[in-house]
PDB file of C-alpha atoms in Angstrom:
ATOM      1  CA  UNK A  24      11.837  -1.667  -8.291  1.00 60.00           C
ATOM      2  CA  UNK A  25      10.823  -5.272  -9.006  1.00 71.00           C
ATOM      3  CA  UNK A  26       7.722  -6.691  -7.384  1.00 88.00           C
ATOM      4  CA  UNK A  27       8.111  -9.189  -4.566  1.00 96.00           C
ATOM      5  CA  UNK A  28       7.303 -12.786  -5.549  1.00 98.00           C
ATOM      6  CA  UNK A  29       4.209 -14.475  -4.133  1.00 98.00           C
ATOM      7  CA  UNK A  30       2.435 -17.676  -5.208  1.00 98.00           C
ATOM      8  CA  UNK A  31      -0.584 -16.864  -7.358  1.00 97.00           C
ATOM      9  CA  UNK A  32      -2.889 -19.028  -5.285  1.00 98.00           C
ATOM     10  CA  UNK A  33      -3.104 -21.188  -2.181  1.00 98.00           C
ATOM     11  CA  UNK A  34      -5.975 -23.143  -0.741  1.00 98.00           C
ATOM     12  CA  UNK A  35      -6.950 -24.925   2.433  1.00 98.00           C
ATOM     13  CA  UNK A  36      -9.899 -26.444   4.227  1.00 98.00           C
ATOM     14  CA  UNK A  37     -11.628 -24.868   7.220  1.00 98.00           C
ATOM     15  CA  UNK A  38      -9.616 -25.384  10.369  1.00 98.00           C
ATOM     16  CA  UNK A  39      -6.361 -26.017   8.535  1.00 98.00           C
ATOM     17  CA  UNK A  40      -3.311 -23.753   8.390  1.00 98.00           C
ATOM     18  CA  UNK A  41      -1.795 -22.221   5.293  1.00 98.00           C
ATOM     19  CA  UNK A  42       1.344 -20.223   4.634  1.00 98.00           C
ATOM     20  CA  UNK A  43       1.907 -17.606   1.927  1.00 98.00           C
ATOM     21  CA  UNK A  44       5.485 -16.794   0.983  1.00 98.00           C
ATOM     22  CA  UNK A  45       6.886 -13.474  -0.194  1.00 98.00           C
ATOM     23  CA  UNK A  46      10.355 -13.498  -1.713  1.00 98.00           C
ATOM     24  CA  UNK A  47      12.449 -10.427  -2.319  1.00 97.00           C
ATOM     25  CA  UNK A  48      16.089  -9.451  -2.156  1.00 95.00           C
ATOM     26  CA  UNK A  49      18.612  -8.076   0.301  1.00 95.00           C
ATOM     27  CA  UNK A  50      17.504  -4.584  -0.777  1.00 94.00           C
ATOM     28  CA  UNK A  51      14.014  -5.096   0.565  1.00 95.00           C
ATOM     29  CA  UNK A  52      12.670  -8.114   2.499  1.00 97.00           C
ATOM     30  CA  UNK A  53      16.094  -9.446   3.479  1.00 97.00           C
ATOM     31  CA  UNK A  54      17.590  -6.138   4.458  1.00 96.00           C
ATOM     32  CA  UNK A  55      14.904  -4.596   6.618  1.00 95.00           C
ATOM     33  CA  UNK A  56      12.224  -5.665   9.097  1.00 96.00           C
ATOM     34  CA  UNK A  57       9.658  -3.462   7.369  1.00 96.00           C
ATOM     35  CA  UNK A  58       7.482  -6.167   5.827  1.00 98.00           C
ATOM     36  CA  UNK A  59       3.717  -5.772   5.991  1.00 98.00           C
ATOM     37  CA  UNK A  60       0.790  -7.907   4.829  1.00 98.00           C
ATOM     38  CA  UNK A  61      -2.616  -6.798   3.552  1.00 98.00           C
ATOM     39  CA  UNK A  62      -5.912  -8.639   3.115  1.00 98.00           C
ATOM     40  CA  UNK A  63      -8.225  -7.548   0.308  1.00 98.00           C
ATOM     41  CA  UNK A  64     -11.744  -8.825  -0.224  1.00 98.00           C
ATOM     42  CA  UNK A  65     -13.347  -8.307  -3.671  1.00 97.00           C
ATOM     43  CA  UNK A  66     -14.294  -4.689  -4.277  1.00 97.00           C
ATOM     44  CA  UNK A  67     -12.822  -3.558  -0.971  1.00 98.00           C
ATOM     45  CA  UNK A  68      -9.755  -1.621   0.062  1.00 98.00           C
ATOM     46  CA  UNK A  69      -6.760  -3.522   1.431  1.00 98.00           C
ATOM     47  CA  UNK A  70      -6.620  -4.010   5.203  1.00 98.00           C
ATOM     48  CA  UNK A  71      -3.397  -4.129   7.211  1.00 98.00           C
ATOM     49  CA  UNK A  72      -2.980  -7.542   8.852  1.00 98.00           C
ATOM     50  CA  UNK A  73       0.722  -7.687   9.806  1.00 98.00           C
ATOM     51  CA  UNK A  74       3.406  -5.017  10.097  1.00 98.00           C
ATOM     52  CA  UNK A  75       7.112  -5.023  10.963  1.00 97.00           C
ATOM     53  CA  UNK A  76       7.292  -8.681   9.821  1.00 98.00           C
ATOM     54  CA  UNK A  77       5.345 -10.180  12.720  1.00 98.00           C
ATOM     55  CA  UNK A  78       3.305  -7.574  14.594  1.00 98.00           C
ATOM     56  CA  UNK A  79      -0.491  -7.573  14.537  1.00 98.00           C
ATOM     57  CA  UNK A  80      -2.536  -4.372  14.605  1.00 97.00           C
ATOM     58  CA  UNK A  81      -5.201  -4.098  17.250  1.00 97.00           C
ATOM     59  CA  UNK A  82      -8.312  -5.983  16.196  1.00 97.00           C
ATOM     60  CA  UNK A  83      -6.607  -8.484  13.892  1.00 98.00           C
ATOM     61  CA  UNK A  84      -7.159 -12.100  14.885  1.00 98.00           C
ATOM     62  CA  UNK A  85      -4.222 -13.945  16.439  1.00 97.00           C
ATOM     63  CA  UNK A  86      -4.822 -16.633  13.806  1.00 98.00           C
ATOM     64  CA  UNK A  87      -2.693 -14.426  11.563  1.00 98.00           C
ATOM     65  CA  UNK A  88       1.059 -14.469  12.103  1.00 98.00           C
ATOM     66  CA  UNK A  89       4.124 -13.360  10.185  1.00 98.00           C
ATOM     67  CA  UNK A  90       7.773 -14.335  10.031  1.00 98.00           C
ATOM     68  CA  UNK A  91      10.896 -13.863   7.937  1.00 98.00           C
ATOM     69  CA  UNK A  92      13.943 -15.906   7.009  1.00 98.00           C
ATOM     70  CA  UNK A  93      16.580 -14.396   4.762  1.00 98.00           C
ATOM     71  CA  UNK A  94      14.955 -12.803   1.724  1.00 98.00           C
ATOM     72  CA  UNK A  95      11.591 -14.553   2.263  1.00 98.00           C
ATOM     73  CA  UNK A  96       8.758 -13.400   4.478  1.00 98.00           C
ATOM     74  CA  UNK A  97       5.753 -15.571   5.293  1.00 98.00           C
ATOM     75  CA  UNK A  98       2.171 -15.082   6.383  1.00 98.00           C
ATOM     76  CA  UNK A  99       0.544 -17.987   8.216  1.00 98.00           C
ATOM     77  CA  UNK A 100      -3.177 -18.255   8.815  1.00 98.00           C
ATOM     78  CA  UNK A 101      -4.210 -20.930  11.280  1.00 98.00           C
ATOM     79  CA  UNK A 102      -7.687 -22.304  11.888  1.00 98.00           C
ATOM     80  CA  UNK A 103      -8.843 -21.254   8.424  1.00 98.00           C
ATOM     81  CA  UNK A 104     -12.300 -19.742   8.245  1.00 98.00           C
ATOM     82  CA  UNK A 105     -14.507 -19.022   5.241  1.00 98.00           C
ATOM     83  CA  UNK A 106     -14.103 -15.269   5.842  1.00 98.00           C
ATOM     84  CA  UNK A 107     -10.342 -15.580   5.305  1.00 98.00           C
ATOM     85  CA  UNK A 108     -10.928 -16.184   1.588  1.00 98.00           C
ATOM     86  CA  UNK A 109      -9.394 -13.097  -0.024  1.00 98.00           C
ATOM     87  CA  UNK A 110      -6.340 -11.783  -1.823  1.00 98.00           C
ATOM     88  CA  UNK A 111      -3.229 -11.221   0.266  1.00 98.00           C
ATOM     89  CA  UNK A 112      -0.384  -8.844  -0.578  1.00 98.00           C
ATOM     90  CA  UNK A 113       3.004  -8.468   1.029  1.00 98.00           C
ATOM     91  CA  UNK A 114       4.909  -5.205   0.973  1.00 98.00           C
ATOM     92  CA  UNK A 115       8.358  -4.043   1.976  1.00 97.00           C
ATOM     93  CA  UNK A 116      10.513  -0.975   2.191  1.00 96.00           C
ATOM     94  CA  UNK A 117      13.105  -1.043  -0.567  1.00 94.00           C
ATOM     95  CA  UNK A 118      16.431   0.732  -0.904  1.00 91.00           C
ATOM     96  CA  UNK A 119      16.921  -0.251  -4.549  1.00 85.00           C
ATOM     97  CA  UNK A 120      17.012   2.676  -7.013  1.00 73.00           C
ATOM     98  CA  UNK A 121      15.715   5.066  -4.379  1.00 69.00           C
ATOM     99  CA  UNK A 122      13.769   4.992  -1.153  1.00 76.00           C
ATOM    100  CA  UNK A 123      10.418   3.387  -1.744  1.00 92.00           C
ATOM    101  CA  UNK A 124       7.843   0.701  -1.301  1.00 95.00           C
ATOM    102  CA  UNK A 125       7.403  -2.510  -3.237  1.00 96.00           C
ATOM    103  CA  UNK A 126       4.407  -4.866  -3.220  1.00 97.00           C
ATOM    104  CA  UNK A 127       4.107  -8.540  -4.024  1.00 97.00           C
ATOM    105  CA  UNK A 128       1.953  -9.665  -6.913  1.00 97.00           C
ATOM    106  CA  UNK A 129      -0.738 -10.980  -4.590  1.00 98.00           C
ATOM    107  CA  UNK A 130      -1.967 -14.443  -3.567  1.00 98.00           C
ATOM    108  CA  UNK A 131      -5.550 -15.634  -3.888  1.00 98.00           C
ATOM    109  CA  UNK A 132      -6.536 -17.706  -0.865  1.00 98.00           C
ATOM    110  CA  UNK A 133      -9.373 -20.136  -1.432  1.00 98.00           C
ATOM    111  CA  UNK A 134     -11.061 -21.809   1.535  1.00 98.00           C
ATOM    112  CA  UNK A 135     -12.328 -25.125   0.240  1.00 96.00           C
TER     113      UNK A 135
ATOM    114  CA  UNK B   2     -10.909   7.415  13.957  1.00 95.00           C
ATOM    115  CA  UNK B   3      -8.873   8.424  10.931  1.00 97.00           C
ATOM    116  CA  UNK B   4     -10.728   8.270   7.625  1.00 98.00           C
ATOM    117  CA  UNK B   5      -9.553   8.991   4.097  1.00 98.00           C
ATOM    118  CA  UNK B   6     -11.708   9.691   1.049  1.00 98.00           C
ATOM    119  CA  UNK B   7     -10.521   9.931  -2.548  1.00 98.00           C
ATOM    120  CA  UNK B   8     -12.247  12.204  -5.052  1.00 98.00           C
ATOM    121  CA  UNK B   9     -11.755  13.244  -8.650  1.00 97.00           C
ATOM    122  CA  UNK B  10     -12.868  12.561 -12.223  1.00 98.00           C
ATOM    123  CA  UNK B  11     -13.664   8.954 -13.037  1.00 97.00           C
ATOM    124  CA  UNK B  12     -12.805   9.387 -16.705  1.00 98.00           C
ATOM    125  CA  UNK B  13      -9.680  10.989 -18.145  1.00 98.00           C
ATOM    126  CA  UNK B  14      -8.696  11.300 -21.799  1.00 98.00           C
ATOM    127  CA  UNK B  15      -5.391   9.866 -23.057  1.00 98.00           C
ATOM    128  CA  UNK B  16      -2.455  12.320 -22.862  1.00 98.00           C
ATOM    129  CA  UNK B  17      -4.254  14.439 -20.266  1.00 98.00           C
ATOM    130  CA  UNK B  18      -3.481  14.784 -16.543  1.00 98.00           C
ATOM    131  CA  UNK B  19      -5.190  12.663 -13.899  1.00 98.00           C
ATOM    132  CA  UNK B  20      -5.924  14.649 -10.734  1.00 98.00           C
ATOM    133  CA  UNK B  21      -7.160  13.163  -7.468  1.00 98.00           C
ATOM    134  CA  UNK B  22      -7.580  14.494  -3.945  1.00 98.00           C
ATOM    135  CA  UNK B  23      -7.607  12.620  -0.659  1.00 98.00           C
ATOM    136  CA  UNK B  24      -9.518  14.290   2.167  1.00 98.00           C
ATOM    137  CA  UNK B  25      -8.419  13.259   5.658  1.00 98.00           C
ATOM    138  CA  UNK B  26     -10.697  13.395   8.691  1.00 98.00           C
ATOM    139  CA  UNK B  27     -10.012  12.496  12.297  1.00 97.00           C
ATOM    140  CA  UNK B  28      -6.341  13.501  12.129  1.00 97.00           C
ATOM    141  CA  UNK B  29      -4.414  16.633  11.197  1.00 96.00           C
ATOM    142  CA  UNK B  30      -2.010  15.975   8.311  1.00 96.00           C
ATOM    143  CA  UNK B  31       0.369  18.610   9.658  1.00 93.00           C
ATOM    144  CA  UNK B  32       0.799  16.596  12.869  1.00 93.00           C
ATOM    145  CA  UNK B  33       2.850  13.858  11.242  1.00 89.00           C
ATOM    146  CA  UNK B  34       2.970  10.628   9.235  1.00 94.00           C
ATOM    147  CA  UNK B  35       3.471  10.094   5.546  1.00 95.00           C
ATOM    148  CA  UNK B  36       0.558  10.099   3.126  1.00 97.00           C
ATOM    149  CA  UNK B  37       0.613   7.803   0.142  1.00 98.00           C
ATOM    150  CA  UNK B  38      -1.021   6.882  -3.135  1.00 98.00           C
ATOM    151  CA  UNK B  39      -1.347   3.302  -4.353  1.00 98.00           C
ATOM    152  CA  UNK B  40      -3.103   2.037  -7.467  1.00 98.00           C
ATOM    153  CA  UNK B  41      -4.527  -1.281  -8.651  1.00 98.00           C
ATOM    154  CA  UNK B  42      -5.313  -1.961 -12.326  1.00 98.00           C
ATOM    155  CA  UNK B  43      -8.454  -4.056 -12.814  1.00 97.00           C
ATOM    156  CA  UNK B  44      -7.743  -7.673 -11.877  1.00 96.00           C
ATOM    157  CA  UNK B  45      -4.119  -6.938 -11.016  1.00 97.00           C
ATOM    158  CA  UNK B  46      -1.947  -6.243  -7.991  1.00 97.00           C
ATOM    159  CA  UNK B  47      -1.053  -3.171  -5.974  1.00 98.00           C
ATOM    160  CA  UNK B  48       1.495  -0.607  -7.126  1.00 97.00           C
ATOM    161  CA  UNK B  49       2.962   2.132  -4.945  1.00 97.00           C
ATOM    162  CA  UNK B  50       2.790   5.494  -6.737  1.00 97.00           C
ATOM    163  CA  UNK B  51       4.395   7.761  -4.166  1.00 97.00           C
ATOM    164  CA  UNK B  52       4.269   9.305  -0.727  1.00 96.00           C
ATOM    165  CA  UNK B  53       4.573  12.710   0.881  1.00 95.00           C
ATOM    166  CA  UNK B  54       5.811  13.533   4.367  1.00 92.00           C
ATOM    167  CA  UNK B  55       3.697  15.971   6.336  1.00 86.00           C
ATOM    168  CA  UNK B  56       6.495  18.537   5.925  1.00 86.00           C
ATOM    169  CA  UNK B  57       6.254  18.268   2.130  1.00 89.00           C
ATOM    170  CA  UNK B  58       9.136  15.915   1.215  1.00 91.00           C
ATOM    171  CA  UNK B  59       8.076  13.645  -1.608  1.00 93.00           C
ATOM    172  CA  UNK B  60       9.064  10.142  -2.696  1.00 93.00           C
ATOM    173  CA  UNK B  61       8.000   8.566  -5.981  1.00 95.00           C
ATOM    174  CA  UNK B  62       8.060   5.161  -7.641  1.00 94.00           C
ATOM    175  CA  UNK B  63      10.971   5.398 -10.102  1.00 93.00           C
ATOM    176  CA  UNK B  64       8.796   3.941 -12.871  1.00 94.00           C
ATOM    177  CA  UNK B  65       6.310   6.820 -12.552  1.00 96.00           C
ATOM    178  CA  UNK B  66       8.528   9.605 -11.224  1.00 95.00           C
ATOM    179  CA  UNK B  67       8.673  11.615 -14.443  1.00 97.00           C
ATOM    180  CA  UNK B  68       4.863  11.913 -14.539  1.00 98.00           C
ATOM    181  CA  UNK B  69       3.851  12.137 -10.870  1.00 98.00           C
ATOM    182  CA  UNK B  70       3.382  15.053  -8.507  1.00 98.00           C
ATOM    183  CA  UNK B  71       2.075  14.661  -4.963  1.00 98.00           C
ATOM    184  CA  UNK B  72       1.303  17.710  -2.870  1.00 97.00           C
ATOM    185  CA  UNK B  73      -0.257  18.471   0.483  1.00 96.00           C
ATOM    186  CA  UNK B  74      -2.668  21.228   1.531  1.00 95.00           C
ATOM    187  CA  UNK B  75      -2.604  21.385   5.309  1.00 93.00           C
ATOM    188  CA  UNK B  76      -5.207  24.194   5.391  1.00 95.00           C
ATOM    189  CA  UNK B  77      -7.752  21.825   3.831  1.00 97.00           C
ATOM    190  CA  UNK B  78      -6.290  18.726   5.505  1.00 97.00           C
ATOM    191  CA  UNK B  79      -5.911  16.947   2.195  1.00 97.00           C
ATOM    192  CA  UNK B  80      -3.251  15.750  -0.206  1.00 98.00           C
ATOM    193  CA  UNK B  81      -3.341  15.367  -3.951  1.00 98.00           C
ATOM    194  CA  UNK B  82      -2.033  13.304  -6.842  1.00 98.00           C
ATOM    195  CA  UNK B  83      -1.346  14.460 -10.370  1.00 98.00           C
ATOM    196  CA  UNK B  84      -0.318  11.973 -13.060  1.00 98.00           C
ATOM    197  CA  UNK B  85       0.449  13.472 -16.451  1.00 98.00           C
ATOM    198  CA  UNK B  86       0.376  12.071 -19.988  1.00 98.00           C
ATOM    199  CA  UNK B  87      -1.927   9.215 -19.040  1.00 98.00           C
ATOM    200  CA  UNK B  88      -2.573   6.181 -21.232  1.00 98.00           C
ATOM    201  CA  UNK B  89      -4.931   3.227 -20.972  1.00 98.00           C
ATOM    202  CA  UNK B  90      -2.290   1.524 -18.807  1.00 98.00           C
ATOM    203  CA  UNK B  91      -3.044   4.068 -16.078  1.00 98.00           C
ATOM    204  CA  UNK B  92      -6.625   2.815 -15.749  1.00 98.00           C
ATOM    205  CA  UNK B  93      -6.892   1.609 -12.161  1.00 98.00           C
ATOM    206  CA  UNK B  94      -8.496   1.964  -8.787  1.00 98.00           C
ATOM    207  CA  UNK B  95      -6.506   4.645  -6.980  1.00 98.00           C
ATOM    208  CA  UNK B  96      -6.196   4.448  -3.189  1.00 98.00           C
ATOM    209  CA  UNK B  97      -4.866   6.953  -0.711  1.00 98.00           C
ATOM    210  CA  UNK B  98      -3.571   5.833   2.673  1.00 98.00           C
ATOM    211  CA  UNK B  99      -1.797   7.034   5.778  1.00 98.00           C
ATOM    212  CA  UNK B 100       1.708   5.633   5.931  1.00 97.00           C
ATOM    213  CA  UNK B 101       3.914   5.005   8.926  1.00 95.00           C
ATOM    214  CA  UNK B 102       7.605   5.633   8.457  1.00 92.00           C
ATOM    215  CA  UNK B 103      10.742   7.276   9.795  1.00 91.00           C
ATOM    216  CA  UNK B 104      12.238  10.479   8.412  1.00 87.00           C
ATOM    217  CA  UNK B 105      15.943  10.920   8.939  1.00 85.00           C
ATOM    218  CA  UNK B 106      16.626  14.033   6.939  1.00 77.00           C
ATOM    219  CA  UNK B 107      18.429  12.661   3.895  1.00 79.00           C
ATOM    220  CA  UNK B 108      15.856   9.964   3.391  1.00 83.00           C
ATOM    221  CA  UNK B 109      13.041   7.941   4.835  1.00 88.00           C
ATOM    222  CA  UNK B 110      12.156   4.428   5.876  1.00 91.00           C
ATOM    223  CA  UNK B 111       8.605   3.417   4.963  1.00 91.00           C
ATOM    224  CA  UNK B 112       6.789   0.934   7.182  1.00 93.00           C
ATOM    225  CA  UNK B 113       3.106   0.248   6.476  1.00 97.00           C
ATOM    226  CA  UNK B 114      -0.136   1.731   5.118  1.00 98.00           C
ATOM    227  CA  UNK B 115      -3.085   2.086   7.492  1.00 97.00           C
ATOM    228  CA  UNK B 116      -5.846   3.116   7.116  1.00 98.00           C
ATOM    229  CA  UNK B 117      -6.773   3.177   3.439  1.00 98.00           C
ATOM    230  CA  UNK B 118      -9.413   5.119   1.597  1.00 98.00           C
ATOM    231  CA  UNK B 119     -12.158   3.190  -0.181  1.00 98.00           C
ATOM    232  CA  UNK B 120     -10.536   3.772  -3.576  1.00 98.00           C
ATOM    233  CA  UNK B 121     -11.745   5.451  -6.742  1.00 98.00           C
ATOM    234  CA  UNK B 122     -11.774   3.980 -10.235  1.00 98.00           C
ATOM    235  CA  UNK B 123     -10.161   6.140 -12.886  1.00 98.00           C
ATOM    236  CA  UNK B 124     -10.608   5.065 -16.500  1.00 98.00           C
ATOM    237  CA  UNK B 125      -8.411   6.471 -19.241  1.00 98.00           C
ATOM    238  CA  UNK B 126     -10.347   6.518 -22.486  1.00 97.00           C
ATOM    239  CA  UNK B 127     -11.297   8.899 -25.263  1.00 97.00           C
TER     240      UNK B 127
END
């Protein structure tokens, strides 16, 4: 199972919007609507931010949104805030090799 | 609310077996869901190790399958990870998490992990 591809880093100023991409294949991102996104602050456990491509868990700000086109999923954060600075990971169900889960390599978001 | 807590040795010698337990509170494991293990080497990304359905069906990352065993103890409301023949490459923070998914008999769809435990650092060194 190969990792999903994410940009290593993105940055934006407070108030701006940024988008993080997550590219896979037809065996994972493109084939199923089981993409999730996690936020991880330094030294902390990951936190679920988006599931099923575009759904937000209760308590997650509506500034976070998700989408998918073909084999690429995207996480958009609007109205950037300093507290959004963190690492972000995408994940997907995969049917390659066997049933399983694959993560992206992670993207470091810097709020300038 | 549901809480998970990892426990186990923080230091394991090369070639030995890493053993961790995840205690679950606020929810009965036997009631449903999948229960998973994920690890993160220092400064690196997340890697799925494997998951277990509440009934006992297991699913492993193909890259680790030959060395991994995940089991569940419903009487103690906990599940466990064993990783054999460890090397320095297995040094990581190990997380347990509840996993949403769909079991259809011959296989499973896996959806998302929530919540996560706080994680425990395991170092492989002599």
